[in-house]
PDB file of C-alpha atoms in Angstrom:
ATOM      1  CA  UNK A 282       3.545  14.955  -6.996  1.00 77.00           C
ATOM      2  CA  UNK A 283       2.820  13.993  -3.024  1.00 80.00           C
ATOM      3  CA  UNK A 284       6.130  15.166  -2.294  1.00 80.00           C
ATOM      4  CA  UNK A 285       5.199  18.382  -3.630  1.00 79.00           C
ATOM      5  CA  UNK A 286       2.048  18.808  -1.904  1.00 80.00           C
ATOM      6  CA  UNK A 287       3.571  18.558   1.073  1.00 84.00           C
ATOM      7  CA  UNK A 288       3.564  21.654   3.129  1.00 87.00           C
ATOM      8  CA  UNK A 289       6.626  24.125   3.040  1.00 86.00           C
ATOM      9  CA  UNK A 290       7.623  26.021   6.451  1.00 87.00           C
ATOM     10  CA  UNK A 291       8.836  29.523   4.822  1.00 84.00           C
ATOM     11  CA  UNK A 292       9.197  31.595   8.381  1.00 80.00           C
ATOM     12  CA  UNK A 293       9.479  29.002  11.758  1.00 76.00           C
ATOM     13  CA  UNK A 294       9.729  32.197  13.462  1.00 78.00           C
ATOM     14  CA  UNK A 295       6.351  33.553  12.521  1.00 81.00           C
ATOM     15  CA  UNK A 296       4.546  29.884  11.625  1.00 83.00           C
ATOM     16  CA  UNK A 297       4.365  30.610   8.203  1.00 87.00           C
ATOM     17  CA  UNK A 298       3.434  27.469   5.809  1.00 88.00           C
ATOM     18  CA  UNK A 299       2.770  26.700   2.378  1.00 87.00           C
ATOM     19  CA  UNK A 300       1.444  24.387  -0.069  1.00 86.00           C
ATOM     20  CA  UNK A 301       2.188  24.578  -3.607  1.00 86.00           C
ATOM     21  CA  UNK A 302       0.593  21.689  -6.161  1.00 88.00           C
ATOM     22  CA  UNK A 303       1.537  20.463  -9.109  1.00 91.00           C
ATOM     23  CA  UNK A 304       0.383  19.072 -12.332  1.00 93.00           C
ATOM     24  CA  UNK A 305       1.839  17.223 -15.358  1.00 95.00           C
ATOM     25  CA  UNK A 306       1.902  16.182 -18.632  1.00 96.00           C
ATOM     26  CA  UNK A 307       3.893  13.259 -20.109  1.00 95.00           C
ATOM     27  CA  UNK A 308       4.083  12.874 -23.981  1.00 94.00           C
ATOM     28  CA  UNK A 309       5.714  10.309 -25.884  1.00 92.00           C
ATOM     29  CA  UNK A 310       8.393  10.347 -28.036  1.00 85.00           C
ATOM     30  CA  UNK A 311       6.818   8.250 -31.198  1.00 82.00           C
ATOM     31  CA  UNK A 312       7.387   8.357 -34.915  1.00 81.00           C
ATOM     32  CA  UNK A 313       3.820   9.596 -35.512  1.00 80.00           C
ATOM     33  CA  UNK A 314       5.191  13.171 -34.057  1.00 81.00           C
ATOM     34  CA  UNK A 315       7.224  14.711 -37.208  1.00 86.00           C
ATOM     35  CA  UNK A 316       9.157  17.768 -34.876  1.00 91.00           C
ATOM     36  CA  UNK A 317       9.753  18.347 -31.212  1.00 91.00           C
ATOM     37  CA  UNK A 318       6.911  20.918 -31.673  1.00 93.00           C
ATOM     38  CA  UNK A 319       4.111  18.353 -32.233  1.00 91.00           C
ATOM     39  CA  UNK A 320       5.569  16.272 -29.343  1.00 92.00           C
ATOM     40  CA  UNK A 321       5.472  19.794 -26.712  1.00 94.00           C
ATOM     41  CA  UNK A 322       1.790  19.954 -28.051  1.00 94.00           C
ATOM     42  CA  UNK A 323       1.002  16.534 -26.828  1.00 93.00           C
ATOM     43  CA  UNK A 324       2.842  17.073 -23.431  1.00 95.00           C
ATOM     44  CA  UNK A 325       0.919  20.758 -23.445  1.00 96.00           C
ATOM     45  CA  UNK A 326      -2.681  18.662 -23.906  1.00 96.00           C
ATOM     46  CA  UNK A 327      -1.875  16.040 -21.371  1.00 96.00           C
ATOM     47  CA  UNK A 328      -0.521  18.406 -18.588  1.00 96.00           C
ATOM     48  CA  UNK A 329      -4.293  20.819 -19.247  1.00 95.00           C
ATOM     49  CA  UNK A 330      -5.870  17.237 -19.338  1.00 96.00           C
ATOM     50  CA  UNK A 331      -4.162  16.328 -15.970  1.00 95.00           C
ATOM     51  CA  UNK A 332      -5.727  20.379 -14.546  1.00 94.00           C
ATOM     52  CA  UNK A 333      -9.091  19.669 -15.548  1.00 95.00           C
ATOM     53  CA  UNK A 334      -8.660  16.442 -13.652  1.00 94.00           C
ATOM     54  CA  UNK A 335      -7.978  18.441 -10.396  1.00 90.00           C
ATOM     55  CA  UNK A 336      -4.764  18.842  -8.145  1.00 87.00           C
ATOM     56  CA  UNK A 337      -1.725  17.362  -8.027  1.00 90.00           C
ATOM     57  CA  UNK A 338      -2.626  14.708 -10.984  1.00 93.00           C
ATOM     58  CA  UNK A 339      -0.436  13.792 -14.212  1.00 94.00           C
ATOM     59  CA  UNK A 340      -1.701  12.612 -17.254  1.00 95.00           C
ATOM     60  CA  UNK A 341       0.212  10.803 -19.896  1.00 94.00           C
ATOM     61  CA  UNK A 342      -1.029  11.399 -23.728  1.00 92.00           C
ATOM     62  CA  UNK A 343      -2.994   8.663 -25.026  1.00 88.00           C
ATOM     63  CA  UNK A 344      -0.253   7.285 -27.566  1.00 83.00           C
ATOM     64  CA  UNK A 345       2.102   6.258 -24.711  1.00 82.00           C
ATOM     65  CA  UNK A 346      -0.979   4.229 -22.675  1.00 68.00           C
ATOM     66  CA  UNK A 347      -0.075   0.262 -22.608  1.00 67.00           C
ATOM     67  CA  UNK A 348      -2.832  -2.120 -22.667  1.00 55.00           C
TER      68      UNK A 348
END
C-alpha cells in the first residue's frame, strides 16, 4: 500500500504529479464459506471495513485473525 501512495510524475515536462491510494480486503479461504461467492462477500466487507478505516489501510476478515 506505501508503494502505492507514493507520488506518480505523469508529465516531467509540465510538473504534473499524482497520488492514487489504495485499500484492501483479505478474506480467507475456510470451510465455513460453502461457494466462492460467500468468500468475495467476506473480502467485499473487509476491503469497505479497511475504507471506513481511512486511506491506504487493508483489513483482513475476522475468521483469518490469529491470536
Amino acid at each position: 500500500i506505501e508503494a502505492v501512495a507514493q507520488p506518480i510524475q505523469l508529465n516531467a515536462q509540465a510538473g504534473v504529479w499524482v497520488r492514487v491510494g489504495a485499500s484492501a480486503g483479505v478474506a480467507c479461504l475456510s470451510p465455513n464459506l460453502h461457494n466462492i461467492e460467500a468468500w468475495l462477500k467476506r473480502a467485499d466487507e473487509a476491503l469497505y471495513q479497511a475504507k471506513r478505516s481511512g486511506k491506504n489501510r487493508v483489513c483482513v476478515a475476522p475468521e483469518c485473525q490469529m491470536d
